[in-house]
Amino acid sequence: MNSMTPQEREAFYDREIAPALLSLSRRCAEHGISFMALAEWAPGSVGRTVNMAPGHSDTLPLANKAVAVSGNTDAMIHALIKEGKKDGHSSIYLFELGVPFEGMAGD
């Protein structure tokens, strides 16, 4: 087991890992590749690097939302409902919750 404190792990991440991930993300972006990396140095303390290339699928934005809400299911559902109302969606479950398939973004 590593004997570093959470603060030391975060400092290591900031000093060594984050710059390396940013470099990888930029290299991917140059070639039209989406990229996402997540590191957790202590429970609930995370760093992430995200690059979404034009034309990306829904996979990365969904994963990114899950990270943004720290795995909180209610916050995730709230974010999905809010986005679905704005942009539209194709989810039977959101529709059953009363969110229409067509979004309101154009209004």
PDB file of N, CA and C in Angstrom:
ATOM      1  N   MET A   1       0.847  -1.196   0.000  1.00  0.00           N
ATOM      2  CA  MET A   1       0.000   0.000   0.000  1.00  0.00           C
ATOM      3  C   MET A   1       0.876   1.237   0.000  1.00  0.00           C
ATOM      4  N   ASN A   2       0.455   2.223  -0.758  1.00  0.00           N
ATOM      5  CA  ASN A   2       1.199   3.468  -0.832  1.00  0.00           C
ATOM      6  C   ASN A   2       1.026   4.258   0.456  1.00  0.00           C
ATOM      7  N   SER A   3       2.102   4.838   0.948  1.00  0.00           N
ATOM      8  CA  SER A   3       2.040   5.570   2.213  1.00  0.00           C
ATOM      9  C   SER A   3       1.828   7.073   2.021  1.00  0.00           C
ATOM     10  N   MET A   4       1.605   7.501   0.797  1.00  0.00           N
ATOM     11  CA  MET A   4       1.373   8.923   0.557  1.00  0.00           C
ATOM     12  C   MET A   4       0.024   9.352   1.126  1.00  0.00           C
ATOM     13  N   THR A   5      -0.044  10.581   1.599  1.00  0.00           N
ATOM     14  CA  THR A   5      -1.313  11.140   2.058  1.00  0.00           C
ATOM     15  C   THR A   5      -2.134  11.552   0.832  1.00  0.00           C
ATOM     16  N   PRO A   6      -3.430  11.752   1.015  1.00  0.00           N
ATOM     17  CA  PRO A   6      -4.227  12.237  -0.116  1.00  0.00           C
ATOM     18  C   PRO A   6      -3.680  13.547  -0.703  1.00  0.00           C
ATOM     19  N   GLN A   7      -3.195  14.432   0.144  1.00  0.00           N
ATOM     20  CA  GLN A   7      -2.639  15.698  -0.334  1.00  0.00           C
ATOM     21  C   GLN A   7      -1.376  15.456  -1.163  1.00  0.00           C
ATOM     22  N   GLU A   8      -0.553  14.518  -0.736  1.00  0.00           N
ATOM     23  CA  GLU A   8       0.655  14.182  -1.508  1.00  0.00           C
ATOM     24  C   GLU A   8       0.291  13.527  -2.837  1.00  0.00           C
ATOM     25  N   ARG A   9      -0.732  12.666  -2.819  1.00  0.00           N
ATOM     26  CA  ARG A   9      -1.170  12.039  -4.076  1.00  0.00           C
ATOM     27  C   ARG A   9      -1.725  13.086  -5.033  1.00  0.00           C
ATOM     28  N   GLU A  10      -2.491  14.043  -4.504  1.00  0.00           N
ATOM     29  CA  GLU A  10      -3.019  15.105  -5.360  1.00  0.00           C
ATOM     30  C   GLU A  10      -1.879  15.944  -5.941  1.00  0.00           C
ATOM     31  N   ALA A  11      -0.894  16.264  -5.114  1.00  0.00           N
ATOM     32  CA  ALA A  11       0.246  17.044  -5.609  1.00  0.00           C
ATOM     33  C   ALA A  11       1.000  16.261  -6.686  1.00  0.00           C
ATOM     34  N   PHE A  12       1.162  14.953  -6.489  1.00  0.00           N
ATOM     35  CA  PHE A  12       1.810  14.116  -7.502  1.00  0.00           C
ATOM     36  C   PHE A  12       0.995  14.129  -8.788  1.00  0.00           C
ATOM     37  N   TYR A  13      -0.323  13.989  -8.664  1.00  0.00           N
ATOM     38  CA  TYR A  13      -1.195  14.032  -9.836  1.00  0.00           C
ATOM     39  C   TYR A  13      -1.018  15.362 -10.571  1.00  0.00           C
ATOM     40  N   ASP A  14      -1.096  16.459  -9.827  1.00  0.00           N
ATOM     41  CA  ASP A  14      -0.979  17.788 -10.436  1.00  0.00           C
ATOM     42  C   ASP A  14       0.381  17.992 -11.112  1.00  0.00           C
ATOM     43  N   ARG A  15       1.416  17.497 -10.488  1.00  0.00           N
ATOM     44  CA  ARG A  15       2.786  17.702 -10.976  1.00  0.00           C
ATOM     45  C   ARG A  15       3.155  16.775 -12.131  1.00  0.00           C
ATOM     46  N   GLU A  16       2.747  15.504 -12.061  1.00  0.00           N
ATOM     47  CA  GLU A  16       3.221  14.494 -13.004  1.00  0.00           C
ATOM     48  C   GLU A  16       2.144  13.969 -13.971  1.00  0.00           C
ATOM     49  N   ILE A  17       1.000  13.664 -13.427  1.00  0.00           N
ATOM     50  CA  ILE A  17      -0.007  12.956 -14.214  1.00  0.00           C
ATOM     51  C   ILE A  17      -0.827  13.905 -15.089  1.00  0.00           C
ATOM     52  N   ALA A  18      -1.351  14.977 -14.499  1.00  0.00           N
ATOM     53  CA  ALA A  18      -2.197  15.903 -15.265  1.00  0.00           C
ATOM     54  C   ALA A  18      -1.492  16.439 -16.509  1.00  0.00           C
ATOM     55  N   PRO A  19      -0.231  16.882 -16.410  1.00  0.00           N
ATOM     56  CA  PRO A  19       0.432  17.359 -17.637  1.00  0.00           C
ATOM     57  C   PRO A  19       0.599  16.258 -18.695  1.00  0.00           C
ATOM     58  N   ALA A  20       0.872  15.040 -18.253  1.00  0.00           N
ATOM     59  CA  ALA A  20       1.020  13.930 -19.205  1.00  0.00           C
ATOM     60  C   ALA A  20      -0.316  13.626 -19.887  1.00  0.00           C
ATOM     61  N   LEU A  21      -1.398  13.648 -19.116  1.00  0.00           N
ATOM     62  CA  LEU A  21      -2.722  13.404 -19.701  1.00  0.00           C
ATOM     63  C   LEU A  21      -3.111  14.522 -20.657  1.00  0.00           C
ATOM     64  N   LEU A  22      -2.792  15.755 -20.305  1.00  0.00           N
ATOM     65  CA  LEU A  22      -3.082  16.876 -21.202  1.00  0.00           C
ATOM     66  C   LEU A  22      -2.327  16.719 -22.515  1.00  0.00           C
ATOM     67  N   SER A  23      -1.093  16.286 -22.437  1.00  0.00           N
ATOM     68  CA  SER A  23      -0.292  16.056 -23.641  1.00  0.00           C
ATOM     69  C   SER A  23      -0.925  14.963 -24.509  1.00  0.00           C
ATOM     70  N   LEU A  24      -1.338  13.873 -23.883  1.00  0.00           N
ATOM     71  CA  LEU A  24      -2.005  12.796 -24.622  1.00  0.00           C
ATOM     72  C   LEU A  24      -3.313  13.290 -25.244  1.00  0.00           C
ATOM     73  N   SER A  25      -4.058  14.065 -24.482  1.00  0.00           N
ATOM     74  CA  SER A  25      -5.327  14.587 -24.983  1.00  0.00           C
ATOM     75  C   SER A  25      -5.105  15.469 -26.204  1.00  0.00           C
ATOM     76  N   ARG A  26      -4.095  16.302 -26.148  1.00  0.00           N
ATOM     77  CA  ARG A  26      -3.796  17.184 -27.286  1.00  0.00           C
ATOM     78  C   ARG A  26      -3.356  16.381 -28.506  1.00  0.00           C
ATOM     79  N   ARG A  27      -2.559  15.350 -28.288  1.00  0.00           N
ATOM     80  CA  ARG A  27      -2.137  14.492 -29.400  1.00  0.00           C
ATOM     81  C   ARG A  27      -3.339  13.816 -30.041  1.00  0.00           C
ATOM     82  N   CYS A  28      -4.257  13.347 -29.201  1.00  0.00           N
ATOM     83  CA  CYS A  28      -5.479  12.725 -29.726  1.00  0.00           C
ATOM     84  C   CYS A  28      -6.293  13.746 -30.514  1.00  0.00           C
ATOM     85  N   ALA A  29      -6.444  14.950 -29.969  1.00  0.00           N
ATOM     86  CA  ALA A  29      -7.230  15.988 -30.629  1.00  0.00           C
ATOM     87  C   ALA A  29      -6.670  16.309 -32.015  1.00  0.00           C
ATOM     88  N   GLU A  30      -5.350  16.321 -32.138  1.00  0.00           N
ATOM     89  CA  GLU A  30      -4.721  16.600 -33.432  1.00  0.00           C
ATOM     90  C   GLU A  30      -5.130  15.586 -34.505  1.00  0.00           C
ATOM     91  N   HIS A  31      -5.539  14.413 -34.067  1.00  0.00           N
ATOM     92  CA  HIS A  31      -5.898  13.343 -35.001  1.00  0.00           C
ATOM     93  C   HIS A  31      -7.387  13.008 -34.961  1.00  0.00           C
ATOM     94  N   GLY A  32      -8.187  13.908 -34.356  1.00  0.00           N
ATOM     95  CA  GLY A  32      -9.629  13.709 -34.337  1.00  0.00           C
ATOM     96  C   GLY A  32     -10.098  12.590 -33.434  1.00  0.00           C
ATOM     97  N   ILE A  33      -9.308  12.299 -32.399  1.00  0.00           N
ATOM     98  CA  ILE A  33      -9.649  11.210 -31.467  1.00  0.00           C
ATOM     99  C   ILE A  33     -10.146  11.814 -30.158  1.00  0.00           C
ATOM    100  N   SER A  34     -11.314  11.377 -29.724  1.00  0.00           N
ATOM    101  CA  SER A  34     -11.817  11.792 -28.416  1.00  0.00           C
ATOM    102  C   SER A  34     -11.003  11.105 -27.327  1.00  0.00           C
ATOM    103  N   PHE A  35     -10.915  11.764 -26.175  1.00  0.00           N
ATOM    104  CA  PHE A  35     -10.071  11.250 -25.094  1.00  0.00           C
ATOM    105  C   PHE A  35     -10.693  11.631 -23.759  1.00  0.00           C
ATOM    106  N   MET A  36     -10.669  10.697 -22.820  1.00  0.00           N
ATOM    107  CA  MET A  36     -11.112  10.982 -21.458  1.00  0.00           C
ATOM    108  C   MET A  36     -10.294  10.145 -20.498  1.00  0.00           C
ATOM    109  N   ALA A  37      -9.774  10.795 -19.469  1.00  0.00           N
ATOM    110  CA  ALA A  37      -9.032  10.090 -18.420  1.00  0.00           C
ATOM    111  C   ALA A  37      -9.515  10.606 -17.073  1.00  0.00           C
ATOM    112  N   LEU A  38      -9.579   9.717 -16.115  1.00  0.00           N
ATOM    113  CA  LEU A  38     -10.054  10.042 -14.773  1.00  0.00           C
ATOM    114  C   LEU A  38      -9.094   9.433 -13.772  1.00  0.00           C
ATOM    115  N   ALA A  39      -8.698  10.226 -12.800  1.00  0.00           N
ATOM    116  CA  ALA A  39      -7.848   9.724 -11.713  1.00  0.00           C
ATOM    117  C   ALA A  39      -8.478  10.134 -10.381  1.00  0.00           C
ATOM    118  N   GLU A  40      -8.454   9.231  -9.429  1.00  0.00           N
ATOM    119  CA  GLU A  40      -8.991   9.515  -8.091  1.00  0.00           C
ATOM    120  C   GLU A  40      -7.885   9.286  -7.080  1.00  0.00           C
ATOM    121  N   TRP A  41      -7.429  10.337  -6.423  1.00  0.00           N
ATOM    122  CA  TRP A  41      -6.340  10.208  -5.446  1.00  0.00           C
ATOM    123  C   TRP A  41      -6.856  10.007  -4.032  1.00  0.00           C
ATOM    124  N   ALA A  42      -8.140  10.277  -3.812  1.00  0.00           N
ATOM    125  CA  ALA A  42      -8.796  10.013  -2.528  1.00  0.00           C
ATOM    126  C   ALA A  42     -10.288   9.877  -2.840  1.00  0.00           C
ATOM    127  N   PRO A  43     -11.044   9.163  -2.021  1.00  0.00           N
ATOM    128  CA  PRO A  43     -12.467   9.005  -2.302  1.00  0.00           C
ATOM    129  C   PRO A  43     -13.146  10.358  -2.557  1.00  0.00           C
ATOM    130  N   GLY A  44     -13.733  10.492  -3.749  1.00  0.00           N
ATOM    131  CA  GLY A  44     -14.430  11.713  -4.117  1.00  0.00           C
ATOM    132  C   GLY A  44     -13.547  12.834  -4.632  1.00  0.00           C
ATOM    133  N   SER A  45     -12.239  12.643  -4.624  1.00  0.00           N
ATOM    134  CA  SER A  45     -11.314  13.667  -5.121  1.00  0.00           C
ATOM    135  C   SER A  45     -10.735  13.185  -6.439  1.00  0.00           C
ATOM    136  N   VAL A  46     -11.158  13.817  -7.519  1.00  0.00           N
ATOM    137  CA  VAL A  46     -10.780  13.344  -8.836  1.00  0.00           C
ATOM    138  C   VAL A  46     -10.222  14.462  -9.694  1.00  0.00           C
ATOM    139  N   GLY A  47      -9.466  14.038 -10.670  1.00  0.00           N
ATOM    140  CA  GLY A  47      -9.015  14.914 -11.732  1.00  0.00           C
ATOM    141  C   GLY A  47      -9.400  14.251 -13.038  1.00  0.00           C
ATOM    142  N   ARG A  48      -9.759  15.040 -14.017  1.00  0.00           N
ATOM    143  CA  ARG A  48     -10.131  14.459 -15.303  1.00  0.00           C
ATOM    144  C   ARG A  48      -9.616  15.335 -16.428  1.00  0.00           C
ATOM    145  N   THR A  49      -9.366  14.672 -17.518  1.00  0.00           N
ATOM    146  CA  THR A  49      -8.948  15.333 -18.744  1.00  0.00           C
ATOM    147  C   THR A  49      -9.878  14.832 -19.835  1.00  0.00           C
ATOM    148  N   VAL A  50     -10.521  15.766 -20.526  1.00  0.00           N
ATOM    149  CA  VAL A  50     -11.517  15.380 -21.529  1.00  0.00           C
ATOM    150  C   VAL A  50     -11.316  16.196 -22.799  1.00  0.00           C
ATOM    151  N   ASN A  51     -11.364  15.503 -23.913  1.00  0.00           N
ATOM    152  CA  ASN A  51     -11.350  16.132 -25.229  1.00  0.00           C
ATOM    153  C   ASN A  51     -12.375  15.385 -26.073  1.00  0.00           C
ATOM    154  N   MET A  52     -13.377  16.097 -26.549  1.00  0.00           N
ATOM    155  CA  MET A  52     -14.395  15.464 -27.386  1.00  0.00           C
ATOM    156  C   MET A  52     -14.234  15.965 -28.818  1.00  0.00           C
ATOM    157  N   ALA A  53     -13.837  15.061 -29.678  1.00  0.00           N
ATOM    158  CA  ALA A  53     -13.615  15.396 -31.083  1.00  0.00           C
ATOM    159  C   ALA A  53     -14.944  15.664 -31.773  1.00  0.00           C
ATOM    160  N   PRO A  54     -14.926  16.482 -32.815  1.00  0.00           N
ATOM    161  CA  PRO A  54     -16.155  16.714 -33.576  1.00  0.00           C
ATOM    162  C   PRO A  54     -16.765  15.384 -34.045  1.00  0.00           C
ATOM    163  N   GLY A  55     -18.075  15.288 -33.924  1.00  0.00           N
ATOM    164  CA  GLY A  55     -18.770  14.083 -34.360  1.00  0.00           C
ATOM    165  C   GLY A  55     -18.696  12.936 -33.366  1.00  0.00           C
ATOM    166  N   HIS A  56     -18.277  13.224 -32.129  1.00  0.00           N
ATOM    167  CA  HIS A  56     -18.158  12.164 -31.118  1.00  0.00           C
ATOM    168  C   HIS A  56     -19.513  11.518 -30.835  1.00  0.00           C
ATOM    169  N   SER A  57     -19.465  10.318 -30.286  1.00  0.00           N
ATOM    170  CA  SER A  57     -20.696   9.618 -29.904  1.00  0.00           C
ATOM    171  C   SER A  57     -21.211  10.174 -28.580  1.00  0.00           C
ATOM    172  N   ASP A  58     -22.268   9.597 -28.075  1.00  0.00           N
ATOM    173  CA  ASP A  58     -22.812  10.009 -26.778  1.00  0.00           C
ATOM    174  C   ASP A  58     -22.063   9.400 -25.601  1.00  0.00           C
ATOM    175  N   THR A  59     -21.130   8.498 -25.860  1.00  0.00           N
ATOM    176  CA  THR A  59     -20.458   7.771 -24.788  1.00  0.00           C
ATOM    177  C   THR A  59     -19.668   8.688 -23.866  1.00  0.00           C
ATOM    178  N   LEU A  60     -18.768   9.499 -24.415  1.00  0.00           N
ATOM    179  CA  LEU A  60     -17.947  10.362 -23.570  1.00  0.00           C
ATOM    180  C   LEU A  60     -18.757  11.414 -22.818  1.00  0.00           C
ATOM    181  N   PRO A  61     -19.689  12.113 -23.466  1.00  0.00           N
ATOM    182  CA  PRO A  61     -20.462  13.088 -22.695  1.00  0.00           C
ATOM    183  C   PRO A  61     -21.226  12.447 -21.534  1.00  0.00           C
ATOM    184  N   LEU A  62     -21.736  11.253 -21.744  1.00  0.00           N
ATOM    185  CA  LEU A  62     -22.457  10.563 -20.668  1.00  0.00           C
ATOM    186  C   LEU A  62     -21.506  10.208 -19.523  1.00  0.00           C
ATOM    187  N   ALA A  63     -20.342   9.669 -19.862  1.00  0.00           N
ATOM    188  CA  ALA A  63     -19.347   9.354 -18.833  1.00  0.00           C
ATOM    189  C   ALA A  63     -18.885  10.623 -18.125  1.00  0.00           C
ATOM    190  N   ASN A  64     -18.709  11.696 -18.881  1.00  0.00           N
ATOM    191  CA  ASN A  64     -18.275  12.965 -18.309  1.00  0.00           C
ATOM    192  C   ASN A  64     -19.312  13.506 -17.332  1.00  0.00           C
ATOM    193  N   LYS A  65     -20.601  13.361 -17.674  1.00  0.00           N
ATOM    194  CA  LYS A  65     -21.670  13.773 -16.759  1.00  0.00           C
ATOM    195  C   LYS A  65     -21.613  12.976 -15.460  1.00  0.00           C
ATOM    196  N   ALA A  66     -21.395  11.672 -15.575  1.00  0.00           N
ATOM    197  CA  ALA A  66     -21.331  10.827 -14.378  1.00  0.00           C
ATOM    198  C   ALA A  66     -20.214  11.285 -13.454  1.00  0.00           C
ATOM    199  N   VAL A  67     -19.087  11.667 -14.028  1.00  0.00           N
ATOM    200  CA  VAL A  67     -17.974  12.174 -13.222  1.00  0.00           C
ATOM    201  C   VAL A  67     -18.344  13.521 -12.609  1.00  0.00           C
ATOM    202  N   ALA A  68     -18.971  14.390 -13.407  1.00  0.00           N
ATOM    203  CA  ALA A  68     -19.319  15.731 -12.935  1.00  0.00           C
ATOM    204  C   ALA A  68     -20.250  15.694 -11.728  1.00  0.00           C
ATOM    205  N   VAL A  69     -21.108  14.695 -11.649  1.00  0.00           N
ATOM    206  CA  VAL A  69     -22.052  14.595 -10.529  1.00  0.00           C
ATOM    207  C   VAL A  69     -21.543  13.645  -9.446  1.00  0.00           C
ATOM    208  N   SER A  70     -20.282  13.261  -9.552  1.00  0.00           N
ATOM    209  CA  SER A  70     -19.635  12.405  -8.544  1.00  0.00           C
ATOM    210  C   SER A  70     -20.382  11.098  -8.310  1.00  0.00           C
ATOM    211  N   GLY A  71     -20.967  10.553  -9.362  1.00  0.00           N
ATOM    212  CA  GLY A  71     -21.657   9.274  -9.243  1.00  0.00           C
ATOM    213  C   GLY A  71     -23.003   9.358  -8.547  1.00  0.00           C
ATOM    214  N   ASN A  72     -23.504  10.568  -8.289  1.00  0.00           N
ATOM    215  CA  ASN A  72     -24.788  10.741  -7.618  1.00  0.00           C
ATOM    216  C   ASN A  72     -25.908  10.466  -8.620  1.00  0.00           C
ATOM    217  N   THR A  73     -26.646   9.401  -8.391  1.00  0.00           N
ATOM    218  CA  THR A  73     -27.685   8.971  -9.323  1.00  0.00           C
ATOM    219  C   THR A  73     -28.750  10.040  -9.529  1.00  0.00           C
ATOM    220  N   ASP A  74     -29.213  10.662  -8.447  1.00  0.00           N
ATOM    221  CA  ASP A  74     -30.246  11.689  -8.582  1.00  0.00           C
ATOM    222  C   ASP A  74     -29.743  12.872  -9.399  1.00  0.00           C
ATOM    223  N   ALA A  75     -28.519  13.293  -9.140  1.00  0.00           N
ATOM    224  CA  ALA A  75     -27.958  14.409  -9.902  1.00  0.00           C
ATOM    225  C   ALA A  75     -27.785  14.029 -11.369  1.00  0.00           C
ATOM    226  N   MET A  76     -27.434  12.779 -11.627  1.00  0.00           N
ATOM    227  CA  MET A  76     -27.273  12.318 -13.004  1.00  0.00           C
ATOM    228  C   MET A  76     -28.625  12.328 -13.723  1.00  0.00           C
ATOM    229  N   ILE A  77     -29.645  11.803 -13.083  1.00  0.00           N
ATOM    230  CA  ILE A  77     -30.981  11.781 -13.689  1.00  0.00           C
ATOM    231  C   ILE A  77     -31.459  13.217 -13.922  1.00  0.00           C
ATOM    232  N   HIS A  78     -31.228  14.090 -12.953  1.00  0.00           N
ATOM    233  CA  HIS A  78     -31.611  15.498 -13.109  1.00  0.00           C
ATOM    234  C   HIS A  78     -30.912  16.110 -14.327  1.00  0.00           C
ATOM    235  N   ALA A  79     -29.611  15.852 -14.472  1.00  0.00           N
ATOM    236  CA  ALA A  79     -28.859  16.390 -15.612  1.00  0.00           C
ATOM    237  C   ALA A  79     -29.388  15.836 -16.936  1.00  0.00           C
ATOM    238  N   LEU A  80     -29.726  14.554 -16.956  1.00  0.00           N
ATOM    239  CA  LEU A  80     -30.264  13.946 -18.178  1.00  0.00           C
ATOM    240  C   LEU A  80     -31.634  14.522 -18.540  1.00  0.00           C
ATOM    241  N   ILE A  81     -32.466  14.736 -17.533  1.00  0.00           N
ATOM    242  CA  ILE A  81     -33.783  15.332 -17.776  1.00  0.00           C
ATOM    243  C   ILE A  81     -33.615  16.752 -18.311  1.00  0.00           C
ATOM    244  N   LYS A  82     -32.766  17.533 -17.669  1.00  0.00           N
ATOM    245  CA  LYS A  82     -32.540  18.922 -18.095  1.00  0.00           C
ATOM    246  C   LYS A  82     -32.034  18.976 -19.539  1.00  0.00           C
ATOM    247  N   GLU A  83     -31.051  18.137 -19.854  1.00  0.00           N
ATOM    248  CA  GLU A  83     -30.503  18.105 -21.213  1.00  0.00           C
ATOM    249  C   GLU A  83     -31.542  17.592 -22.211  1.00  0.00           C
ATOM    250  N   GLY A  84     -32.293  16.563 -21.818  1.00  0.00           N
ATOM    251  CA  GLY A  84     -33.328  16.016 -22.694  1.00  0.00           C
ATOM    252  C   GLY A  84     -34.403  17.035 -23.019  1.00  0.00           C
ATOM    253  N   LYS A  85     -34.803  17.834 -22.030  1.00  0.00           N
ATOM    254  CA  LYS A  85     -35.797  18.876 -22.270  1.00  0.00           C
ATOM    255  C   LYS A  85     -35.255  19.937 -23.230  1.00  0.00           C
ATOM    256  N   LYS A  86     -33.979  20.226 -23.106  1.00  0.00           N
ATOM    257  CA  LYS A  86     -33.374  21.268 -23.941  1.00  0.00           C
ATOM    258  C   LYS A  86     -33.087  20.781 -25.355  1.00  0.00           C
ATOM    259  N   ASP A  87     -32.423  19.630 -25.463  1.00  0.00           N
ATOM    260  CA  ASP A  87     -31.897  19.173 -26.756  1.00  0.00           C
ATOM    261  C   ASP A  87     -32.672  18.031 -27.394  1.00  0.00           C
ATOM    262  N   GLY A  88     -33.617  17.443 -26.657  1.00  0.00           N
ATOM    263  CA  GLY A  88     -34.298  16.253 -27.143  1.00  0.00           C
ATOM    264  C   GLY A  88     -33.513  15.006 -26.764  1.00  0.00           C
ATOM    265  N   HIS A  89     -34.123  13.858 -26.968  1.00  0.00           N
ATOM    266  CA  HIS A  89     -33.502  12.594 -26.569  1.00  0.00           C
ATOM    267  C   HIS A  89     -34.211  11.448 -27.272  1.00  0.00           C
ATOM    268  N   SER A  90     -33.731  10.245 -27.042  1.00  0.00           N
ATOM    269  CA  SER A  90     -34.381   9.057 -27.605  1.00  0.00           C
ATOM    270  C   SER A  90     -34.588   7.990 -26.532  1.00  0.00           C
ATOM    271  N   SER A  91     -34.725   8.432 -25.279  1.00  0.00           N
ATOM    272  CA  SER A  91     -34.831   7.513 -24.152  1.00  0.00           C
ATOM    273  C   SER A  91     -36.283   7.230 -23.775  1.00  0.00           C
ATOM    274  N   ILE A  92     -36.637   5.969 -23.775  1.00  0.00           N
ATOM    275  CA  ILE A  92     -37.971   5.555 -23.318  1.00  0.00           C
ATOM    276  C   ILE A  92     -38.162   5.946 -21.850  1.00  0.00           C
ATOM    277  N   TYR A  93     -37.106   5.808 -21.049  1.00  0.00           N
ATOM    278  CA  TYR A  93     -37.221   6.102 -19.615  1.00  0.00           C
ATOM    279  C   TYR A  93     -37.446   7.590 -19.365  1.00  0.00           C
ATOM    280  N   LEU A  94     -36.725   8.457 -20.084  1.00  0.00           N
ATOM    281  CA  LEU A  94     -36.983   9.891 -19.937  1.00  0.00           C
ATOM    282  C   LEU A  94     -38.397  10.228 -20.408  1.00  0.00           C
ATOM    283  N   PHE A  95     -38.833   9.596 -21.482  1.00  0.00           N
ATOM    284  CA  PHE A  95     -40.193   9.823 -21.976  1.00  0.00           C
ATOM    285  C   PHE A  95     -41.219   9.414 -20.921  1.00  0.00           C
ATOM    286  N   GLU A  96     -40.987   8.275 -20.264  1.00  0.00           N
ATOM    287  CA  GLU A  96     -41.902   7.825 -19.209  1.00  0.00           C
ATOM    288  C   GLU A  96     -41.905   8.778 -18.017  1.00  0.00           C
ATOM    289  N   LEU A  97     -40.805   9.527 -17.837  1.00  0.00           N
ATOM    290  CA  LEU A  97     -40.751  10.538 -16.774  1.00  0.00           C
ATOM    291  C   LEU A  97     -41.388  11.857 -17.211  1.00  0.00           C
ATOM    292  N   GLY A  98     -41.921  11.899 -18.433  1.00  0.00           N
ATOM    293  CA  GLY A  98     -42.606  13.088 -18.903  1.00  0.00           C
ATOM    294  C   GLY A  98     -41.754  14.035 -19.737  1.00  0.00           C
ATOM    295  N   VAL A  99     -40.575  13.596 -20.134  1.00  0.00           N
ATOM    296  CA  VAL A  99     -39.702  14.452 -20.945  1.00  0.00           C
ATOM    297  C   VAL A  99     -39.988  14.129 -22.424  1.00  0.00           C
ATOM    298  N   PRO A 100     -40.500  15.121 -23.170  1.00  0.00           N
ATOM    299  CA  PRO A 100     -40.820  14.848 -24.580  1.00  0.00           C
ATOM    300  C   PRO A 100     -39.552  14.550 -25.397  1.00  0.00           C
ATOM    301  N   PHE A 101     -39.712  13.747 -26.432  1.00  0.00           N
ATOM    302  CA  PHE A 101     -38.578  13.379 -27.265  1.00  0.00           C
ATOM    303  C   PHE A 101     -37.957  14.604 -27.947  1.00  0.00           C
ATOM    304  N   GLU A 102     -38.772  15.550 -28.367  1.00  0.00           N
ATOM    305  CA  GLU A 102     -38.273  16.740 -29.050  1.00  0.00           C
ATOM    306  C   GLU A 102     -37.838  17.754 -28.013  1.00  0.00           C
ATOM    307  N   GLY A 103     -36.669  18.357 -28.222  1.00  0.00           N
ATOM    308  CA  GLY A 103     -36.169  19.360 -27.290  1.00  0.00           C
ATOM    309  C   GLY A 103     -36.745  20.740 -27.534  1.00  0.00           C
ATOM    310  N   MET A 104     -36.413  21.650 -26.659  1.00  0.00           N
ATOM    311  CA  MET A 104     -36.908  23.020 -26.714  1.00  0.00           C
ATOM    312  C   MET A 104     -35.805  23.986 -27.141  1.00  0.00           C
ATOM    313  N   ALA A 105     -34.646  23.477 -27.606  1.00  0.00           N
ATOM    314  CA  ALA A 105     -33.497  24.320 -27.917  1.00  0.00           C
ATOM    315  C   ALA A 105     -33.816  25.377 -28.961  1.00  0.00           C
ATOM    316  N   GLY A 106     -34.663  25.064 -29.906  1.00  0.00           N
ATOM    317  CA  GLY A 106     -34.994  25.993 -30.962  1.00  0.00           C
ATOM    318  C   GLY A 106     -36.000  27.056 -30.553  1.00  0.00           C
ATOM    319  N   ASP A 107     -36.590  26.914 -29.378  1.00  0.00           N
ATOM    320  CA  ASP A 107     -37.630  27.858 -28.946  1.00  0.00           C
ATOM    321  C   ASP A 107     -37.049  29.084 -28.295  1.00  0.00           C
TER     322      ASP A 107
END
